[in-house]
Amino acid sequence: RQQTKCSFFALFFNNSRGMRSCEDDELRTEWLVDNVALGLLTSVAGAFVALTTMAYARRTMGELRRGFFVASSGFSLGGSAIFCQHVIGMEALRLTRCDGDIVETRYYDGTIVVVSLVAAVLCTAMAMHIVMPAEDDLQNSSSSSSSSTWAAAAAAAKKKPRG
């Protein structure tokens, strides 16, 4: 058995402390801090762009323009914030053997990568469309609900005897 020292992130994520014994078939995980920071930055920037774009989409008149903003918001959030963060995170992971050799076993199937990118973009675009309706939809629903609320309150006030 060989004594190995784990990286900071391996200490944090694996709950190992300092030096520990290493089995011959065991793999150690290490995280490249610069890639982790880049993934976090990419995710935050993509989310900011997506939410800013949806703010424009809410105020835009016309279904075609709104559809463009919703699609670009889905691409920003799904493509940048989700997909790129996962790819950068996969690149941040380093697997090493006990002897210190880095295990390079990454294989990206192009079809699966494209399908997962398209799925992330479409799902986030649909979610943004559902969660953030247009302002005119909000005004129509709030005015009808508020007018019915005021009508109900006025009717209840008329029925209540004063005394």
PDB file of C-alpha atoms in Angstrom, residues 32-110:
ATOM      1  CA  LEU A  32      -8.963  21.779 -11.182  1.00  0.00           C
ATOM      2  CA  VAL A  33      -9.911  24.949  -9.337  1.00  0.00           C
ATOM      3  CA  ASP A  34      -9.577  27.207 -12.389  1.00  0.00           C
ATOM      4  CA  ASN A  35     -12.025  25.056 -14.365  1.00  0.00           C
ATOM      5  CA  VAL A  36     -14.463  24.955 -11.452  1.00  0.00           C
ATOM      6  CA  ALA A  37     -14.318  28.762 -11.234  1.00  0.00           C
ATOM      7  CA  LEU A  38     -14.777  29.059 -15.007  1.00  0.00           C
ATOM      8  CA  GLY A  39     -17.822  26.763 -14.860  1.00  0.00           C
ATOM      9  CA  LEU A  40     -19.327  28.853 -12.067  1.00  0.00           C
ATOM     10  CA  LEU A  41     -18.657  32.090 -13.972  1.00  0.00           C
ATOM     11  CA  THR A  42     -20.170  30.641 -17.151  1.00  0.00           C
ATOM     12  CA  SER A  43     -23.272  29.518 -15.291  1.00  0.00           C
ATOM     13  CA  VAL A  44     -23.833  32.861 -13.559  1.00  0.00           C
ATOM     14  CA  ALA A  45     -23.244  34.828 -16.778  1.00  0.00           C
ATOM     15  CA  GLY A  46     -25.620  32.589 -18.756  1.00  0.00           C
ATOM     16  CA  ALA A  47     -28.340  32.898 -16.124  1.00  0.00           C
ATOM     17  CA  PHE A  48     -27.941  36.691 -16.037  1.00  0.00           C
ATOM     18  CA  VAL A  49     -28.199  36.954 -19.824  1.00  0.00           C
ATOM     19  CA  ALA A  50     -31.231  34.646 -19.882  1.00  0.00           C
ATOM     20  CA  LEU A  51     -33.131  36.578 -17.213  1.00  0.00           C
ATOM     21  CA  THR A  52     -32.261  39.920 -18.808  1.00  0.00           C
ATOM     22  CA  THR A  53     -33.462  38.626 -22.161  1.00  0.00           C
ATOM     23  CA  MET A  54     -36.731  37.444 -20.619  1.00  0.00           C
ATOM     24  CA  ALA A  55     -37.272  40.897 -19.152  1.00  0.00           C
ATOM     25  CA  TYR A  56     -37.215  42.212 -22.733  1.00  0.00           C
ATOM     26  CA  ALA A  57     -39.475  39.378 -23.864  1.00  0.00           C
ATOM     27  CA  ARG A  58     -42.115  40.295 -21.291  1.00  0.00           C
ATOM     28  CA  ARG A  59     -42.301  43.870 -22.621  1.00  0.00           C
ATOM     29  CA  THR A  60     -42.180  42.936 -26.315  1.00  0.00           C
ATOM     30  CA  MET A  61     -45.335  43.198 -28.373  1.00  0.00           C
ATOM     31  CA  GLY A  62     -45.885  40.543 -30.998  1.00  0.00           C
ATOM     32  CA  GLU A  63     -45.576  36.793 -30.813  1.00  0.00           C
ATOM     33  CA  LEU A  64     -42.690  36.582 -33.305  1.00  0.00           C
ATOM     34  CA  ARG A  65     -40.478  38.995 -31.367  1.00  0.00           C
ATOM     35  CA  ARG A  66     -41.400  37.410 -28.057  1.00  0.00           C
ATOM     36  CA  GLY A  67     -40.622  33.984 -29.512  1.00  0.00           C
ATOM     37  CA  PHE A  68     -37.178  35.223 -30.569  1.00  0.00           C
ATOM     38  CA  PHE A  69     -36.432  36.486 -27.054  1.00  0.00           C
ATOM     39  CA  VAL A  70     -37.722  33.279 -25.441  1.00  0.00           C
ATOM     40  CA  ALA A  71     -35.582  31.167 -27.807  1.00  0.00           C
ATOM     41  CA  SER A  72     -32.471  33.254 -27.161  1.00  0.00           C
ATOM     42  CA  SER A  73     -33.151  33.087 -23.434  1.00  0.00           C
ATOM     43  CA  GLY A  74     -33.425  29.311 -23.660  1.00  0.00           C
ATOM     44  CA  PHE A  75     -30.154  29.196 -25.559  1.00  0.00           C
ATOM     45  CA  SER A  76     -28.460  31.403 -22.955  1.00  0.00           C
ATOM     46  CA  LEU A  77     -29.700  29.438 -19.971  1.00  0.00           C
ATOM     47  CA  GLY A  78     -29.760  25.956 -21.498  1.00  0.00           C
ATOM     48  CA  GLY A  79     -26.701  26.304 -23.707  1.00  0.00           C
ATOM     49  CA  SER A  80     -24.436  28.445 -21.594  1.00  0.00           C
ATOM     50  CA  ALA A  81     -25.522  28.135 -17.999  1.00  0.00           C
ATOM     51  CA  ILE A  82     -26.383  24.435 -17.996  1.00  0.00           C
ATOM     52  CA  PHE A  83     -24.633  22.688 -20.879  1.00  0.00           C
ATOM     53  CA  CYS A  84     -21.319  24.574 -20.798  1.00  0.00           C
ATOM     54  CA  GLN A  85     -21.109  24.315 -17.020  1.00  0.00           C
ATOM     55  CA  HIS A  86     -21.464  20.539 -17.228  1.00  0.00           C
ATOM     56  CA  VAL A  87     -18.845  20.210 -19.962  1.00  0.00           C
ATOM     57  CA  ILE A  88     -16.402  22.465 -18.096  1.00  0.00           C
ATOM     58  CA  GLY A  89     -17.130  20.548 -14.893  1.00  0.00           C
ATOM     59  CA  MET A  90     -16.354  17.257 -16.620  1.00  0.00           C
ATOM     60  CA  GLU A  91     -13.068  18.738 -17.799  1.00  0.00           C
ATOM     61  CA  ALA A  92     -12.297  19.931 -14.253  1.00  0.00           C
ATOM     62  CA  LEU A  93     -12.380  16.388 -12.893  1.00  0.00           C
ATOM     63  CA  ARG A  94      -9.042  14.567 -12.783  1.00  0.00           C
ATOM     64  CA  LEU A  95      -8.948  10.879 -11.960  1.00  0.00           C
ATOM     65  CA  THR A  96      -5.570   9.541 -10.890  1.00  0.00           C
ATOM     66  CA  ARG A  97      -4.337   6.113  -9.939  1.00  0.00           C
ATOM     67  CA  CYS A  98      -2.408   5.409  -6.769  1.00  0.00           C
ATOM     68  CA  ASP A  99       0.898   5.773  -8.594  1.00  0.00           C
ATOM     69  CA  GLY A 100      -0.071   9.287  -9.719  1.00  0.00           C
ATOM     70  CA  ASP A 101      -0.843   8.479 -13.369  1.00  0.00           C
ATOM     71  CA  ILE A 102      -3.751  10.520 -14.720  1.00  0.00           C
ATOM     72  CA  VAL A 103      -6.576   8.402 -16.130  1.00  0.00           C
ATOM     73  CA  GLU A 104      -7.783   9.901 -19.404  1.00  0.00           C
ATOM     74  CA  THR A 105     -10.970   8.055 -20.312  1.00  0.00           C
ATOM     75  CA  ARG A 106     -13.153  10.865 -21.630  1.00  0.00           C
ATOM     76  CA  TYR A 107     -15.098  10.092 -24.725  1.00  0.00           C
ATOM     77  CA  TYR A 108     -17.773  12.428 -26.047  1.00  0.00           C
ATOM     78  CA  ASP A 109     -20.250  10.912 -28.476  1.00  0.00           C
ATOM     79  CA  GLY A 110     -21.193  13.717 -30.868  1.00  0.00           C
TER      80      GLY A 110
END
